[in-house]
mmCIF file of C-alpha atoms in Angstrom:
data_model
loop_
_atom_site.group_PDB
_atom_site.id
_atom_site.type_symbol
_atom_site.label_atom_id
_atom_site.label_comp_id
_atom_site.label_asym_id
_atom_site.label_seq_id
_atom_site.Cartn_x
_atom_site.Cartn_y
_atom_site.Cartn_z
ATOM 1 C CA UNK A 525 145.545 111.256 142.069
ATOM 2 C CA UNK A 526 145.642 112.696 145.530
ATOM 3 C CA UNK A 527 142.146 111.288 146.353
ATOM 4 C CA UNK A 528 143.092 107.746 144.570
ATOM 5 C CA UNK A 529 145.909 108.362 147.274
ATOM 6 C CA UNK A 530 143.814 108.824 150.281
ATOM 7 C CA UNK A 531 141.397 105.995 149.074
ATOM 8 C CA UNK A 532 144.424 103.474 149.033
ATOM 9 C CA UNK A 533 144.970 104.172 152.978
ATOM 10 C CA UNK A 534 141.968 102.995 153.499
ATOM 11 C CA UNK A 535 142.939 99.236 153.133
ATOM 12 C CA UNK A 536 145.721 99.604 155.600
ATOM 13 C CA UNK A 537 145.944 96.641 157.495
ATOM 14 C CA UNK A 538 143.998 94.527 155.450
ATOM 15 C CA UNK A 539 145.001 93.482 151.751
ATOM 16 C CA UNK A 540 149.042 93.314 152.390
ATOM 17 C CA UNK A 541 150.874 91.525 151.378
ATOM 18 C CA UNK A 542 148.880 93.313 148.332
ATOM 19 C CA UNK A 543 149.556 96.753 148.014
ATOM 20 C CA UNK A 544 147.307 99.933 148.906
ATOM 21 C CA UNK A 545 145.602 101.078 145.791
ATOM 22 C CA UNK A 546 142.698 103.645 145.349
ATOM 23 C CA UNK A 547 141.295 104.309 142.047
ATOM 24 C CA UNK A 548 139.324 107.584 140.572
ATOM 25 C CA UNK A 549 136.934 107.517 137.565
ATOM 26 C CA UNK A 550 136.534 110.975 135.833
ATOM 27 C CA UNK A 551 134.005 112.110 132.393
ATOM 28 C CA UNK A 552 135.427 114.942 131.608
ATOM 29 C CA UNK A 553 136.202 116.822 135.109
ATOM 30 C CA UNK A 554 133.586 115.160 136.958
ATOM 31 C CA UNK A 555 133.833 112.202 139.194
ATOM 32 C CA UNK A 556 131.855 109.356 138.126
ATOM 33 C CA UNK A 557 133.010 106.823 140.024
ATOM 34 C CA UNK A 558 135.888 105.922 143.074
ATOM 35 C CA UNK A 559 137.176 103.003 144.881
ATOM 36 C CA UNK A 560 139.989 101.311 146.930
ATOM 37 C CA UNK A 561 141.606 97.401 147.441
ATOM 38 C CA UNK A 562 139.790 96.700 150.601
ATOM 39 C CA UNK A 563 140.090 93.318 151.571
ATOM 40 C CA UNK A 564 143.017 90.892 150.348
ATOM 41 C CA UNK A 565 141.344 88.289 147.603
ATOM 42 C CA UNK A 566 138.929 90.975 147.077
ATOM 43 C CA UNK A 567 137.853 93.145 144.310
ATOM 44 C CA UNK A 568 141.075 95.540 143.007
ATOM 45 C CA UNK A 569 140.784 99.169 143.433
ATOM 46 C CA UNK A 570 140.157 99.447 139.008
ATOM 47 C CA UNK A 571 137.413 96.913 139.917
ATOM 48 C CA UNK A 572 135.513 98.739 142.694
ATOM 49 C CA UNK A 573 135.485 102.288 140.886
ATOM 50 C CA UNK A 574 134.595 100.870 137.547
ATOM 51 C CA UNK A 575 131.577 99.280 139.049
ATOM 52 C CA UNK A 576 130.896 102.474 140.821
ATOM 53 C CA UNK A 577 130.723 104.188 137.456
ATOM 54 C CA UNK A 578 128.444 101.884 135.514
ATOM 55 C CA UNK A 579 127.762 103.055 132.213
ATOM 56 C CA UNK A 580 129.630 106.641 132.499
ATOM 57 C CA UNK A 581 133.301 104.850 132.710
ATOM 58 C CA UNK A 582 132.777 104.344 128.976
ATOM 59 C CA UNK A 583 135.178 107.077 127.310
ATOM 60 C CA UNK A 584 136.405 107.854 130.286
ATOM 61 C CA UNK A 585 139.516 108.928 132.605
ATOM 62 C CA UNK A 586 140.799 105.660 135.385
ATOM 63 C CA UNK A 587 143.327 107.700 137.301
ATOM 64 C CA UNK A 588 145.110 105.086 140.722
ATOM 65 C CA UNK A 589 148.250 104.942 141.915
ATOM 66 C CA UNK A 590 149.805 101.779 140.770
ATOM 67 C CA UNK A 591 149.463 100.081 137.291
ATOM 68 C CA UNK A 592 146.807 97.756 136.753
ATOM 69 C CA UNK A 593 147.811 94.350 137.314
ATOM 70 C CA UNK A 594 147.764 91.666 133.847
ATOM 71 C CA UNK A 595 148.115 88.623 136.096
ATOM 72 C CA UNK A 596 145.203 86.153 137.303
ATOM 73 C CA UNK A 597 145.564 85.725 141.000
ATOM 74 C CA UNK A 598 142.668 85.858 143.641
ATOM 75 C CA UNK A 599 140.998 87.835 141.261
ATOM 76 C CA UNK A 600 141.223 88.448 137.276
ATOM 77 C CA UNK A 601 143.276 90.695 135.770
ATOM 78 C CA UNK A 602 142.266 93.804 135.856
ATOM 79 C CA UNK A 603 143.301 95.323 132.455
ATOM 80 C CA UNK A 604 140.822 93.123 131.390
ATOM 81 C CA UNK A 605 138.125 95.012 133.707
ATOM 82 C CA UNK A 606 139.331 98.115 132.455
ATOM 83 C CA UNK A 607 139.038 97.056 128.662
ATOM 84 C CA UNK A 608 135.336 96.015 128.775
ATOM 85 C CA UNK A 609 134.632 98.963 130.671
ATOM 86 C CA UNK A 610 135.530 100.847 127.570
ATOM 87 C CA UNK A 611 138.095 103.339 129.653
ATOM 88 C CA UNK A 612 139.936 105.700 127.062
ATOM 89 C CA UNK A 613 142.879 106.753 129.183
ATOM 90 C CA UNK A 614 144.622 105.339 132.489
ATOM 91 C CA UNK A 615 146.858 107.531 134.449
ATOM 92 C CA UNK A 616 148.707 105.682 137.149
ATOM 93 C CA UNK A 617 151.719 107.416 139.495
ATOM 94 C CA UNK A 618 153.887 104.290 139.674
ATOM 95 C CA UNK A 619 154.641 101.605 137.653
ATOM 96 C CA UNK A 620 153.787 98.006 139.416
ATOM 97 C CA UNK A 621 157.367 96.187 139.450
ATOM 98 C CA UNK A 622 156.025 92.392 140.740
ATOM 99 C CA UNK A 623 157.037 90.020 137.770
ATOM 100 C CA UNK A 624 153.825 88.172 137.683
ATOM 101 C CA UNK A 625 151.382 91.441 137.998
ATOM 102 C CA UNK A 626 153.159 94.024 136.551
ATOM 103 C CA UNK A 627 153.421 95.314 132.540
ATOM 104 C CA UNK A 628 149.591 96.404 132.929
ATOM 105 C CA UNK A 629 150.456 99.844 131.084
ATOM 106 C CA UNK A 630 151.512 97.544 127.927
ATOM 107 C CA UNK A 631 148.719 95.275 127.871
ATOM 108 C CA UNK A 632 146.222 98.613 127.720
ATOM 109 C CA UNK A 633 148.109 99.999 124.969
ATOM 110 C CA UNK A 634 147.539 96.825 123.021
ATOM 111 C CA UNK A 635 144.378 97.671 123.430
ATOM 112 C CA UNK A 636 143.893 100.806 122.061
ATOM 113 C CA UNK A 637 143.971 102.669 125.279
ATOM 114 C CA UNK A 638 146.002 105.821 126.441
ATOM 115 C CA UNK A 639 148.594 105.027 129.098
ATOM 116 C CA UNK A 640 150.668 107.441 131.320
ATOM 117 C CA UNK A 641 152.793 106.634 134.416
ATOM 118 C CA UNK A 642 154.529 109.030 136.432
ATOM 119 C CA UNK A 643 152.066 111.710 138.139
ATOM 120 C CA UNK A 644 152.465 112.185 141.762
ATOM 121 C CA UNK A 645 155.370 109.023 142.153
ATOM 122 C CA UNK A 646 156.831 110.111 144.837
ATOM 123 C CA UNK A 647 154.291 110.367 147.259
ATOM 124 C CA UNK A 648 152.876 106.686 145.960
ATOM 125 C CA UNK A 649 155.950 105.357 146.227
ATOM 126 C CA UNK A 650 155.932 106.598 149.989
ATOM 127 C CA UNK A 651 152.701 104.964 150.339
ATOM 128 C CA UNK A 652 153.555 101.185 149.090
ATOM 129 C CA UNK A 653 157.319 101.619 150.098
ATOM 130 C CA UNK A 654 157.038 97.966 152.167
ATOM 131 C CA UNK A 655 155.290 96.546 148.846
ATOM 132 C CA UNK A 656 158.058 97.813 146.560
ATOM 133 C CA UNK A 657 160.767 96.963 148.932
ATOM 134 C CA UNK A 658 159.594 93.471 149.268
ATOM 135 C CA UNK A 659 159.821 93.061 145.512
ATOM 136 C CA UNK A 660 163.074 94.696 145.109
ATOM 137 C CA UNK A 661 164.995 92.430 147.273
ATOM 138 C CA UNK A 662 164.128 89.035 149.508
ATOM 139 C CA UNK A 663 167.527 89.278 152.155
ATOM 140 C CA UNK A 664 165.243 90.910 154.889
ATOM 141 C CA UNK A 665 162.040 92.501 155.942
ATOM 142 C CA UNK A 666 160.967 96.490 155.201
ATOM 143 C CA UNK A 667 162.357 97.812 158.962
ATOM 144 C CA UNK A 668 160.181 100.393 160.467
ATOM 145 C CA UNK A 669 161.354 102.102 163.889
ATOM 146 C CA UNK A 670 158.677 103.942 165.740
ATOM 147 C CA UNK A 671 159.976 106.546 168.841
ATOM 148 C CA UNK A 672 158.515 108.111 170.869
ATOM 149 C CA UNK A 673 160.610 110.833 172.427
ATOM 150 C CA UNK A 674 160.779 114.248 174.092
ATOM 151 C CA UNK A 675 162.074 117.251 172.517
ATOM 152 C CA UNK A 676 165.563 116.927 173.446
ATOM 153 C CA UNK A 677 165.577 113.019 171.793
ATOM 154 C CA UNK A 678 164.926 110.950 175.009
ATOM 155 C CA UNK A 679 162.815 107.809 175.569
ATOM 156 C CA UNK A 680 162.678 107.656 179.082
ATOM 157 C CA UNK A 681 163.885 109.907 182.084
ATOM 158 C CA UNK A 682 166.775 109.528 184.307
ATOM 159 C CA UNK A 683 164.760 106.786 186.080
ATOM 160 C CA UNK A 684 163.987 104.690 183.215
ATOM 161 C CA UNK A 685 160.622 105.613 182.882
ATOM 162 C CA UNK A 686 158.755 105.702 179.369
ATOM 163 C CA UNK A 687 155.071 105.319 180.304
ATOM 164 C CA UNK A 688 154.039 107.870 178.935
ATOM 165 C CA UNK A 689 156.242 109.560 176.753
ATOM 166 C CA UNK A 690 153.909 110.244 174.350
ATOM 167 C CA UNK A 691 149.886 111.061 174.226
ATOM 168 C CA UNK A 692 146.577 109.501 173.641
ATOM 169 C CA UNK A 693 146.509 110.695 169.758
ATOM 170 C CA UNK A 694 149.941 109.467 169.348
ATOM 171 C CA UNK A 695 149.263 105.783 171.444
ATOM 172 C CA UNK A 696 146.202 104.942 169.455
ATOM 173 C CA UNK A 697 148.008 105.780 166.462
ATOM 174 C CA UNK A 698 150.404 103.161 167.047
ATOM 175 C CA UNK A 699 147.703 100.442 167.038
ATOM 176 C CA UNK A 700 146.923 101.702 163.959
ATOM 177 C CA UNK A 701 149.923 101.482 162.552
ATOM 178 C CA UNK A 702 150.878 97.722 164.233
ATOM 179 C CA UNK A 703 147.446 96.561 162.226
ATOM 180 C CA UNK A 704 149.830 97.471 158.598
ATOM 181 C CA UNK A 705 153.243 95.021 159.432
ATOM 182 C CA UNK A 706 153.383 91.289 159.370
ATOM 183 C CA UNK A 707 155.618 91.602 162.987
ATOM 184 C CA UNK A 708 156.148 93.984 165.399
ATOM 185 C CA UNK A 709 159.597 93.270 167.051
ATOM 186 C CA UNK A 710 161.053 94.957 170.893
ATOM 187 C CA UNK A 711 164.596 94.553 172.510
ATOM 188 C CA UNK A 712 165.031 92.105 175.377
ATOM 189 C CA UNK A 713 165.685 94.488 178.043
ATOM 190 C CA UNK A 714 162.483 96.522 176.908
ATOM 191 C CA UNK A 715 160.291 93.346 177.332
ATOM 192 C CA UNK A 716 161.590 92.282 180.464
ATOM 193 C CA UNK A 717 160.912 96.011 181.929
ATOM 194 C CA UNK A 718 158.274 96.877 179.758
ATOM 195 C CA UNK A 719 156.271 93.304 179.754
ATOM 196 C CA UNK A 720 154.205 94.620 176.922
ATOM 197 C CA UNK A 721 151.540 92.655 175.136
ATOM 198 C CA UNK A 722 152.943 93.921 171.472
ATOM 199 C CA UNK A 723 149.089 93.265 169.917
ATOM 200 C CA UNK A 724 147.108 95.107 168.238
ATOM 201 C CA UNK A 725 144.190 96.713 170.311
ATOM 202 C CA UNK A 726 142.738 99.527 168.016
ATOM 203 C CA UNK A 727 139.419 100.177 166.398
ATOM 204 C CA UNK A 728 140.945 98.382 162.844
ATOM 205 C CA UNK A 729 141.562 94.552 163.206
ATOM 206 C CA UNK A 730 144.168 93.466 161.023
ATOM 207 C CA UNK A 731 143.503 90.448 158.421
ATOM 208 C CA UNK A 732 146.475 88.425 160.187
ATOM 209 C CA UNK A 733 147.763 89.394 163.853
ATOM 210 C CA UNK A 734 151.351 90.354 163.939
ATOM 211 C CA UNK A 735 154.015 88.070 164.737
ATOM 212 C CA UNK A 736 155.874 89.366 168.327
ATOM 213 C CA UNK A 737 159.834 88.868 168.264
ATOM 214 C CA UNK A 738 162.103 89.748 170.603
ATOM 215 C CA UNK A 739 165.410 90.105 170.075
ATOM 216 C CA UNK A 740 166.773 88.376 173.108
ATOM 217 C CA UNK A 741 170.381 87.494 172.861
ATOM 218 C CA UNK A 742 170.272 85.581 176.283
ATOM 219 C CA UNK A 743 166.734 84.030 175.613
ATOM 220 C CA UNK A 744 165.803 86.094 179.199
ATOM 221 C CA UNK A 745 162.041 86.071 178.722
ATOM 222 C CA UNK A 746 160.386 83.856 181.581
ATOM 223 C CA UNK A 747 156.671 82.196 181.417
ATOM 224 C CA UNK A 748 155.285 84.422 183.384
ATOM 225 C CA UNK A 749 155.766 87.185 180.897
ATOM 226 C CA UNK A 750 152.726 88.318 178.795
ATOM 227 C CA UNK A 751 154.468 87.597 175.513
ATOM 228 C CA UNK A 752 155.261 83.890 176.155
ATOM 229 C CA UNK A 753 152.004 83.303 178.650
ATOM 230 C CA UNK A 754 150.072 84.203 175.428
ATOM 231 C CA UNK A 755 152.494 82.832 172.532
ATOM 232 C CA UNK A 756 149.865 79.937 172.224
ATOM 233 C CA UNK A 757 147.422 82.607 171.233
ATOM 234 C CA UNK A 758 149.131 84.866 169.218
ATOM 235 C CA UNK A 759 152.668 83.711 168.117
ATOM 236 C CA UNK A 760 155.751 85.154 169.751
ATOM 237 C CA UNK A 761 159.007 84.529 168.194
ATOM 238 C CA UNK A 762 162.522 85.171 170.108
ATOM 239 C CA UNK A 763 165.724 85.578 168.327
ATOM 240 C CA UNK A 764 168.397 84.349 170.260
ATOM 241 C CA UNK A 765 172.590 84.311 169.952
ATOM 242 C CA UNK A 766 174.432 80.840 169.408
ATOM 243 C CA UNK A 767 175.393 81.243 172.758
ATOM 244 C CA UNK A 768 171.775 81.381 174.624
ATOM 245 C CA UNK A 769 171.508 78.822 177.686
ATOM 246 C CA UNK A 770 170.131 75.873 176.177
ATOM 247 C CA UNK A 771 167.758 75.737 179.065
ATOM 248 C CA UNK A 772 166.325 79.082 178.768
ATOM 249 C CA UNK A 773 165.665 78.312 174.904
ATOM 250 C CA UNK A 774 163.896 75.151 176.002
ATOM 251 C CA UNK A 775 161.868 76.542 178.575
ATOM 252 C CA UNK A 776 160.475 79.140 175.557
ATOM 253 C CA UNK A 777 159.895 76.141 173.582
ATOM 254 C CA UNK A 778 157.396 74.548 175.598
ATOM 255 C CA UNK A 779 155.411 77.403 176.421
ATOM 256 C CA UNK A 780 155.175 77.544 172.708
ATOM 257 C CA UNK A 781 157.518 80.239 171.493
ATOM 258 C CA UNK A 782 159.238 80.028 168.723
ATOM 259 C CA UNK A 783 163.223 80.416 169.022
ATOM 260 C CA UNK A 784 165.264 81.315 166.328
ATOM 261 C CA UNK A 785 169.270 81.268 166.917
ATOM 262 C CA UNK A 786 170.828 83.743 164.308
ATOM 263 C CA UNK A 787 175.064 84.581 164.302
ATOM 264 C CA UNK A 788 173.616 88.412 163.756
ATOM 265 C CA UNK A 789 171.099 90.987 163.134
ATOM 266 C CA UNK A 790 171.812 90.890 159.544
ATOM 267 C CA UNK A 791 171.324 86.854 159.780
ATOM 268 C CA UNK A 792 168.366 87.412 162.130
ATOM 269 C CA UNK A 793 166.626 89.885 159.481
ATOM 270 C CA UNK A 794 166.998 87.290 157.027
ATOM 271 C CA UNK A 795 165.377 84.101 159.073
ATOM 272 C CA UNK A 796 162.275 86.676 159.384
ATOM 273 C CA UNK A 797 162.277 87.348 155.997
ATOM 274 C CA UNK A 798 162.753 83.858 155.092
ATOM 275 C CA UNK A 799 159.192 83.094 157.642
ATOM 276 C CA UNK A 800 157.632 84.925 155.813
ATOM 277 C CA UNK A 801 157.612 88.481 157.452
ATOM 278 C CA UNK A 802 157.607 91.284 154.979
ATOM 279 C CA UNK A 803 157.556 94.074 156.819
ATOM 280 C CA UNK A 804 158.842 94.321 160.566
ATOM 281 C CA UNK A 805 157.579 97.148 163.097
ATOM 282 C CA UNK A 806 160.595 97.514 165.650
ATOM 283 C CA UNK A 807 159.218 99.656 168.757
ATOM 284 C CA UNK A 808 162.413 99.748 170.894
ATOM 285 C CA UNK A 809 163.857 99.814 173.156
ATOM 286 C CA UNK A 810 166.992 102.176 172.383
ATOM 287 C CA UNK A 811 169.809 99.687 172.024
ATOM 288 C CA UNK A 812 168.351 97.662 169.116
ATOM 289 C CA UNK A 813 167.045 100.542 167.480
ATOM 290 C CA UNK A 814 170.390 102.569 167.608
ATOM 291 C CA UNK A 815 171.979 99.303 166.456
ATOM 292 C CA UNK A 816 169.648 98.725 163.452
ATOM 293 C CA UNK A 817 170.507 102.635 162.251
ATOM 294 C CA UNK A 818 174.353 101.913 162.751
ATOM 295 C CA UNK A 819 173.885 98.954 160.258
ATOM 296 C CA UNK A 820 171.570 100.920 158.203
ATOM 297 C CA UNK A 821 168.886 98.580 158.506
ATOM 298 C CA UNK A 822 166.255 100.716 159.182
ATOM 299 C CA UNK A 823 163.856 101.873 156.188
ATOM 300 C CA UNK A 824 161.049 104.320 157.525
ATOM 301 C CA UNK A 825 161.041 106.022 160.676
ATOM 302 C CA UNK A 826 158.183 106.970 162.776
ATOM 303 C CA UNK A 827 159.070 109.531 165.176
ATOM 304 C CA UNK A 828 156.468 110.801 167.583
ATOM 305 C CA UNK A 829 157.853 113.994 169.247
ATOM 306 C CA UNK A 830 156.220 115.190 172.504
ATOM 307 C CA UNK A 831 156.726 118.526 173.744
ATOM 308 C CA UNK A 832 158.076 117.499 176.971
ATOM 309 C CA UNK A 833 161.922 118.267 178.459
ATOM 310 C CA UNK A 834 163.965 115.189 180.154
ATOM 311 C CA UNK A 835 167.227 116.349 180.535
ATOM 312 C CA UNK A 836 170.546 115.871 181.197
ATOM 313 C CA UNK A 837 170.522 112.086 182.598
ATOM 314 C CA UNK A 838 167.487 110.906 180.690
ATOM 315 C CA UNK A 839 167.546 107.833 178.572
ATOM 316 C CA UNK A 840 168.624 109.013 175.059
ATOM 317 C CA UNK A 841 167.164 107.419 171.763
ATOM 318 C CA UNK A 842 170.009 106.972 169.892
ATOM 319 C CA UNK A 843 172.610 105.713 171.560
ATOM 320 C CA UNK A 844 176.216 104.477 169.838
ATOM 321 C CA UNK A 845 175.078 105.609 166.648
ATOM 322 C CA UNK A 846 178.485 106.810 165.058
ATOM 323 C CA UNK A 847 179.070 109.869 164.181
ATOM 324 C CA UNK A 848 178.981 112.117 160.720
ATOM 325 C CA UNK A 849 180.237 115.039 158.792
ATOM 326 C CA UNK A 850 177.706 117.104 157.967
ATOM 327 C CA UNK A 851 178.819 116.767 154.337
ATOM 328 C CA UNK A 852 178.258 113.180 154.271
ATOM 329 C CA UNK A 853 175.529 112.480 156.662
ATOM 330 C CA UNK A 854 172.489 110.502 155.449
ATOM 331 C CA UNK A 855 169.823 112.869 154.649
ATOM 332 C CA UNK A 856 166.375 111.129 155.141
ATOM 333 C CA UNK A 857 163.164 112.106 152.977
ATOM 334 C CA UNK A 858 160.483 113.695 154.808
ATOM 335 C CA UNK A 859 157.232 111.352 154.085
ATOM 336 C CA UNK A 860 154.710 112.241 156.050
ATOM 337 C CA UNK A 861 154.500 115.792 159.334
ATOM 338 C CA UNK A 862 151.217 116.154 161.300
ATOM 339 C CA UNK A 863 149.952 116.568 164.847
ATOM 340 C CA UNK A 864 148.629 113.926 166.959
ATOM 341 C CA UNK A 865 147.133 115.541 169.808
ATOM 342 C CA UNK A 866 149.874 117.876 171.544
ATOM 343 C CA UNK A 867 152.430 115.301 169.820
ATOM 344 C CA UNK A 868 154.352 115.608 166.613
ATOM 345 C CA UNK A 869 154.891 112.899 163.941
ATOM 346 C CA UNK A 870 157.713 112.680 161.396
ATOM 347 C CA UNK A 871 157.620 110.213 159.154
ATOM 348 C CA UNK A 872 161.489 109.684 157.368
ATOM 349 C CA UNK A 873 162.332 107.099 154.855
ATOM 350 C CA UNK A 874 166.228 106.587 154.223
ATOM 351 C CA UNK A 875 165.426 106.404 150.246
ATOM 352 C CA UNK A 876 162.517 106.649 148.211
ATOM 353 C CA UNK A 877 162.140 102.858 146.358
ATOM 354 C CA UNK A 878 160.468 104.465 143.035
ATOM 355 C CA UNK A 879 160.133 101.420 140.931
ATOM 356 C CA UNK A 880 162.968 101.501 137.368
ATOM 357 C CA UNK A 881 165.307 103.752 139.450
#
């Protein structure tokens, strides 16, 4: 199950809004045959390692971490796959909750086959979290907030300063990770200082660019910034208050960005959603952030750590975000704690979305 999990990575990028699935064939204790969902309308993970297998996936083990799916879509189902293949046993860590796809487990029992769900859950449902959360409700995206900070929690020094916080590893990580979310969303401040390009300029290409908004109460951005100078090229969307100069929203408007006029985050969240943006990659700066954990709107967590002291004065990550006991403060789940270069990532999710629970 843990390689089936590693395979699944692999399509990071490039098969949502399908989920990451790998897929293990064993005879006996051997490994016959392996593969992964790498491209979306492509083969299924079930499909790829079956084929891999040939002839030995007769009698044999398919161990991946999400039930096969019963439905016709892009492809056909694959319990069917799995049933000519002549599989005797499927062990899958999760059970697939989509209406239309899921109930695989059933359909293979039907059939004769042996069916177990439940090894290694927590650690798939880590890995599809924006998949499950998508199916679980529809009022607003998946929220991830990546940080880069120094050890004592700032994002910039006293000056203002946040080029660079963090490393090499830890920057070219980040493209990596923009290529996985259907948006990737900055403060207005932050793009007005910043004037960042928000695309994705790693070694994977995602299947569809991300969406840029900015949350820009005053609808501040001007044409000469890179996000609306290039919004006819890759779409930039601006979420503005009620109360944004009708001639600043204009002026967006022709230069081909996209203005949305939300009453509030919450309402905001929703008009993404509602455009069709699953998941939502929110990189700063620290006002929105720190007001996305007050409402507890935020999901996962990426926190890059860099050993590096700011002090007293610096720019602090979260700022205004109200204060706990420590008997009743929100306790996050550890996901994911590696190195990237001389850099430190934490990945936290506020609740683990294990589908039935």
């Amino acid at each position: 199950m843990e390689r089936a999990l590693d395979l699944a990575r692999r399509g990071w990028g490039r098969v949502a809004p399908n989920p990451l699935v790998g897929a293990v064939v064993l005879a006996g204790d051997a490994v016959v045959g392996e593969g992964y969902h790498a491209e979306y309308g492509g083969p299924h993970a079930e499909v790829a390692a079956l084929r891999a297998a040939g002839e030995r996936a007769r009698g044999a083990t398919l161990v991946l971490n999400l039930e096969p799916c019963r439905h016709h879509g892009k492809t056909p189902p694959c319990t069917d796959a799995i049933a000519a293949a002549g599989v005797a046993r499927v062990v899958a860590a999760i059970a697939d909750p989509d209406p239309e796809a899921g109930g695989g487990a059933d359909v293979l029992r039907g059939r004769g086959m042996v069916v177990s769900i439940g090894l290694l859950a927590e650690a798939a449902a880590a890995l599809n979290a924006p998949f499950l959360f998508a199916r679980e409700q529809r009022e607003r995206p998946f929220v991830a907030l990546k940080l880069a900070t120094s050890i004592d929690g700032r994002i910039a020094d006293a000056a203002g300063s946040s080029q660079w916080v963090s490393g090499a590893a830890a920057r070219e990580y980040v493209q990596w990770l923009r290529a996985g979310f259907d948006a990737i969303a900055v403060g207005g401040t932050t793009a007005l200082r910043d004037n960042p390009q928000l695309t994705v300029r790693g070694p994977l290409t995602p299947r569809r660019p991300p969406v840029r908004v900015v949350f820009d109460r005053r609808a501040m951005l001007n044409p000469s910034a890179l996000l609306v100078s290039s919004a006819r090229d890759v779409p930039t969307w601006v979420m503005a208050s009620l109360e944004a100069p009708a001639s600043s929203v204009t002026a967006l408007e022709r230069n081909g960005v996209r203005v949305f006029r939300p009453d509030s985050l919450t309402a905001g969240l929703q008009m993404l959603r509602d455009a069709g943006v699953e998941t939502l990659l929110c990189e700063g700066g620290g006002a929105l952030g720190a007001r996305l954990l007050a409402d507890g709107l935020v999901d996962r967590l990426y926190w890059v750590q860099s050993p590096v002291w700011l002090g007293e004065g610096a720019v602090p990550a979260f700022p205004g975000v109200p204060p706990h006991p420590l008997a009743a403060a929100p306790r996050w789940t550890p996901v994911e704690r590696r190195a990237l270069g001389s850099d430190t990532l934490l990945v936290l999710d506020r609740r683990l979305c294990l589908p039935g629970s």
